[in-house]
C-alpha cells in the first residue's frame, strides 16, 4: 500500500531516541509509547483500506445489485492484473512521470501567481474590486470546458495541458489566500503600526504569517483540483499522461484499465497532498498538525 | 454533447421502484433507451430522423402482450461510440449505434457481461470501398500524400473506424508502426488542433474528413477508398431486451426502413432537416447521403461488412486490445428479416444488392441525359435547388453560367475520375486538356492523368475558366 508506506516513513526516523544505553526491549517500548497515536492511525488506516478492498472484491465477485449495480464493475483482482501488465510496460511509467511533471509545473505556477495576488488583493481594496469579479466568473468554469480555448490560446499542447492544471489549482489558492487575509486580526495590524512598522514589515511580519494556515489549505485543495482536471487536460495530449491513459481506456471500453487509471490518480493525488502538508509543517512549526 | 441526467435517472429509478412496489394492474411503463450519434452523419437514418419524425411511435406494437405496456423512449446523443457502449453495459440504453471498430469493442465487452450480450442487428450506412473515413491536413501545409507525413504528428481517435483506416493504410504501404507519430485525439480536440496547426494531420470518421475542408481550413489528402476495406455504422441491441420485447426491435427496424425512404424521397429536404437537427452543414450531409453519395444507407447486414469486421478484429488483436471474438456469431438478422417480411419487402433481394440510389435525369446545361452518374456532377443553387449535370465539364460550365446570371451557389459536386467518390468541386484537382475536364481528390492522381492526356492540373477557379473555354488550357 503506497499510502501506508508514505505514512510510515514519516514518524519512523523522528522516533529514534538520542543515543542511550537501555536495552532493545525498553527502547522498543519507549518508541511504542511515543508513537502510539501515530501507530494507531496507521493501523486503522491500513484496516480501512483492506476493508475497502474486501468490500469491493465481494461486491464485484457476487455482482451485487441493490439499486447500485456492481454487475460489470471490474474486481480488484482484474485491476491488479492490469496493474502488473502496466508495470511491465515502460509506457506506463512515462504516463505517470509526464503527469507528475505537468501537475508540478501547473501547480507551482498557480502558487507563484495565486498566493501573492491573493495577498495583494486582500491588502488593497482597489485591486480586490478590479480582480475579484473576473476571478469569480472564471472560477466555476469546469476544466473540460476550457479544452478548446486552451488549445487555441497556447502555442504547444504541453502548455495547454499545464494551463488547465494551472487553472484548476489557481482559484482554490487565490480564494483561500483571500480568506486568510480577511481573517487577520486588525488589532495585530494596528499594534504593529503603533510600534512603527512600515507597510512592508507589516506585510511580512503580520499579514503573511497570519494567513499562512489558509494559504496552505488553499495549496492542498488546489493540488487536489489540479489532479481532478487532469483527464480534461490530457485529452489534448493524445499520447502520454495518466489522465490520457484513463481516457484511452474509456475509448476502448477497458474497465480494468479505467479503474487502474483512477486509482493511480488517487494515489498520486494523495502523495502530493502529503508533500504539501509536510511542507506546511516545516513552514509553520507552531501548528501542531 | 453527452447528456447526463442523474436527477432524471434517479427520478425514473424511483418511479420504477414505486411501480414495482405498487404493482399496478393496468399499465406498465418500459423505458427504451436508444443511443445515437447525431453528428456522425451516417447514423442519422437509424437515430435522429426516427426521433424527429416520431417514426418509432408509429410502429410500436400496441396489442396482445403490449396492450398494457407503455413505452417511454429515451434518446441520448453522443459524439462517439464508446460512451454508447458504456451506457448499454449499464443498461441505461438498450439499442445503440456506432462505427465498425466501436461496434466490435461493444460486442467483445458484452461477452463478459453476465446479464446480457449484445448483437449486431442491422446496419445504418456503409461504404464498401471504405469512403467516409479520411485524413485531412491544414490547407496551408505542404503535404499532399501520406508519404509526406513521415515522422509527422498525426492524430486519430483511437478505437474508431478512422483508426482502423490509418492502420490498414500503413499496413498496405508497408510503413513501420512509427512511420507517423500517431496520437489519439477525439474529433473535437483533433479539429481544433489541426486548425491551430498543432498537429500535422488528423484522421477521422464521418463527417469530419468532409466537414473540416468544407469549413475552409483543411484539405483531405487520403480517403478511406484507398484502403478498399469496407466501413460501416451498425446497430446493436442488448439481448435481454430483444428477447423480452422482440416485436419492439422489429418495430424499430420498420422505423429505420421508413427513415431511409424519407431520405431518398427528397434528399435535399432531408439534408436541410438534418442540418437543422444535428448542426452538420447540409452540403456535407448531402455529400454522404444524397444520390450517388459516399455512403449507402441500407439496413441489411451484408456478408462483405461482416468479413470486414473480421479483419478489424485481427487489427485489434494485433494491437493487444482484444482476445478471441467471432463477428459471425455476433450477428443476428432475425429482427430485421421480420421487419422486411411484415412490410412485404424482399430482404434477400436487398441483401444481395449493393446499389446506392444514383443521380439521374437530364442535363439542362449540356442538353443531354445523364448516362453515368459517377461521372456526373451537381450544383446546389440557393433558390433553384440541386441541379444535376452529365459531366464535370458541364457541371463547371453550368456553374460559371449560374455565376454570370448572378445566382447564389451553395456548393458544386463532382466525382473523382478513377475512384468514383463524390467531391466538393472547389476542393478538387482538375486534370484539363484535350477537351476533357477530369476531377480528382488527390493531386498526384490528377498529375498522372494530366500527363496521360498531355494536359495540366488546375485548381477549381482555373478549371471553371477552362470548362467555359471548352476544356482547353
Short mmCIF file of C-alpha atoms in Angstrom, two decimals, chain A residues 43-152:
data_model
loop_
_atom_site.label_atom_id
_atom_site.label_comp_id
_atom_site.label_asym_id
_atom_site.label_seq_id
_atom_site.Cartn_x
_atom_site.Cartn_y
_atom_site.Cartn_z
CA UNK A 43 -3.26 0.54 11.86
CA UNK A 44 -6.75 1.93 11.42
CA UNK A 45 -5.85 3.34 8.01
CA UNK A 46 -4.50 0.01 6.78
CA UNK A 47 -7.51 -1.84 8.16
CA UNK A 48 -9.93 0.52 6.49
CA UNK A 49 -8.11 0.21 3.15
CA UNK A 50 -8.16 -3.58 3.42
CA UNK A 51 -11.83 -3.45 4.33
CA UNK A 52 -12.45 -1.24 1.30
CA UNK A 53 -10.68 -3.73 -0.98
CA UNK A 54 -12.54 -6.62 0.60
CA UNK A 55 -15.93 -4.96 0.21
CA UNK A 56 -15.06 -4.06 -3.38
CA UNK A 57 -13.94 -7.65 -4.02
CA UNK A 58 -17.12 -9.14 -2.55
CA UNK A 59 -19.44 -6.69 -4.29
CA UNK A 60 -17.89 -7.41 -7.68
CA UNK A 61 -17.41 -11.17 -7.20
CA UNK A 62 -21.03 -11.67 -6.29
CA UNK A 63 -22.07 -8.97 -8.77
CA UNK A 64 -24.25 -7.38 -6.14
CA UNK A 65 -27.24 -5.35 -7.27
CA UNK A 66 -29.20 -3.30 -4.78
CA UNK A 67 -30.11 -0.14 -6.64
CA UNK A 68 -26.37 0.45 -7.21
CA UNK A 69 -25.20 -2.22 -9.65
CA UNK A 70 -21.80 -3.90 -9.48
CA UNK A 71 -22.55 -6.30 -12.33
CA UNK A 72 -19.87 -5.00 -14.67
CA UNK A 73 -17.58 -3.14 -12.31
CA UNK A 74 -14.09 -4.69 -12.55
CA UNK A 75 -12.92 -6.61 -9.49
CA UNK A 76 -9.77 -5.65 -7.54
CA UNK A 77 -8.08 -8.76 -8.96
CA UNK A 78 -8.83 -7.70 -12.52
CA UNK A 79 -7.42 -4.26 -11.76
CA UNK A 80 -4.38 -5.86 -10.16
CA UNK A 81 -3.87 -7.92 -13.34
CA UNK A 82 -3.98 -4.69 -15.34
CA UNK A 83 -1.55 -3.19 -12.87
CA UNK A 84 1.04 -5.95 -13.26
CA UNK A 85 0.67 -5.71 -17.04
CA UNK A 86 1.16 -1.95 -16.87
CA UNK A 87 4.21 -2.35 -14.66
CA UNK A 88 5.90 -4.35 -17.39
CA UNK A 89 5.13 -1.62 -19.89
CA UNK A 90 7.67 1.21 -19.85
CA UNK A 91 4.97 3.47 -21.25
CA UNK A 92 3.02 3.35 -18.02
CA UNK A 93 5.88 4.90 -16.07
CA UNK A 94 6.12 7.53 -18.78
CA UNK A 95 2.41 8.30 -18.33
CA UNK A 96 2.90 8.81 -14.62
CA UNK A 97 6.10 10.85 -14.90
CA UNK A 98 4.67 13.19 -17.50
CA UNK A 99 1.50 13.74 -15.49
CA UNK A 100 3.52 14.48 -12.37
CA UNK A 101 5.60 16.99 -14.30
CA UNK A 102 2.51 18.71 -15.69
CA UNK A 103 0.89 18.89 -12.28
CA UNK A 104 4.11 20.15 -10.71
CA UNK A 105 4.57 22.96 -13.24
CA UNK A 106 0.89 23.93 -13.32
CA UNK A 107 0.59 23.87 -9.55
CA UNK A 108 3.85 25.75 -8.94
CA UNK A 109 2.80 28.50 -11.34
CA UNK A 110 -0.60 28.68 -9.66
CA UNK A 111 1.07 29.02 -6.26
CA UNK A 112 3.55 31.63 -7.52
CA UNK A 113 0.78 33.72 -9.06
CA UNK A 114 -2.11 32.91 -6.74
CA UNK A 115 -0.57 33.50 -3.32
CA UNK A 116 0.95 36.97 -3.98
CA UNK A 117 -2.14 38.02 -5.90
CA UNK A 118 -4.35 36.93 -3.01
CA UNK A 119 -2.17 38.81 -0.52
CA UNK A 120 -2.24 41.98 -2.59
CA UNK A 121 -5.96 41.70 -3.22
CA UNK A 122 -6.53 41.22 0.49
CA UNK A 123 -4.49 44.27 1.36
CA UNK A 124 -5.56 46.74 -1.32
CA UNK A 125 -9.25 47.22 -1.79
CA UNK A 126 -8.99 48.64 -5.32
CA UNK A 127 -7.10 45.61 -6.63
CA UNK A 128 -9.67 43.40 -4.98
CA UNK A 129 -12.52 45.31 -6.59
CA UNK A 130 -10.90 45.05 -10.03
CA UNK A 131 -9.88 41.40 -9.99
CA UNK A 132 -12.48 39.71 -7.82
CA UNK A 133 -15.44 39.86 -10.28
CA UNK A 134 -13.35 38.43 -13.13
CA UNK A 135 -11.99 35.66 -10.93
CA UNK A 136 -15.45 34.79 -9.69
CA UNK A 137 -16.76 34.48 -13.25
CA UNK A 138 -13.85 32.29 -14.37
CA UNK A 139 -13.74 30.15 -11.23
CA UNK A 140 -16.78 27.91 -11.76
CA UNK A 141 -15.86 27.02 -15.36
CA UNK A 142 -15.04 23.30 -15.44
CA UNK A 143 -11.68 22.15 -16.79
CA UNK A 144 -13.20 20.22 -19.67
CA UNK A 145 -14.93 23.33 -20.99
CA UNK A 146 -11.53 25.02 -21.21
CA UNK A 147 -10.12 22.39 -23.58
CA UNK A 148 -10.86 24.11 -26.94
CA UNK A 149 -9.81 27.53 -25.65
CA UNK A 150 -6.64 26.13 -24.13
CA UNK A 151 -5.69 24.58 -27.47
CA UNK A 152 -6.17 27.87 -29.27
#
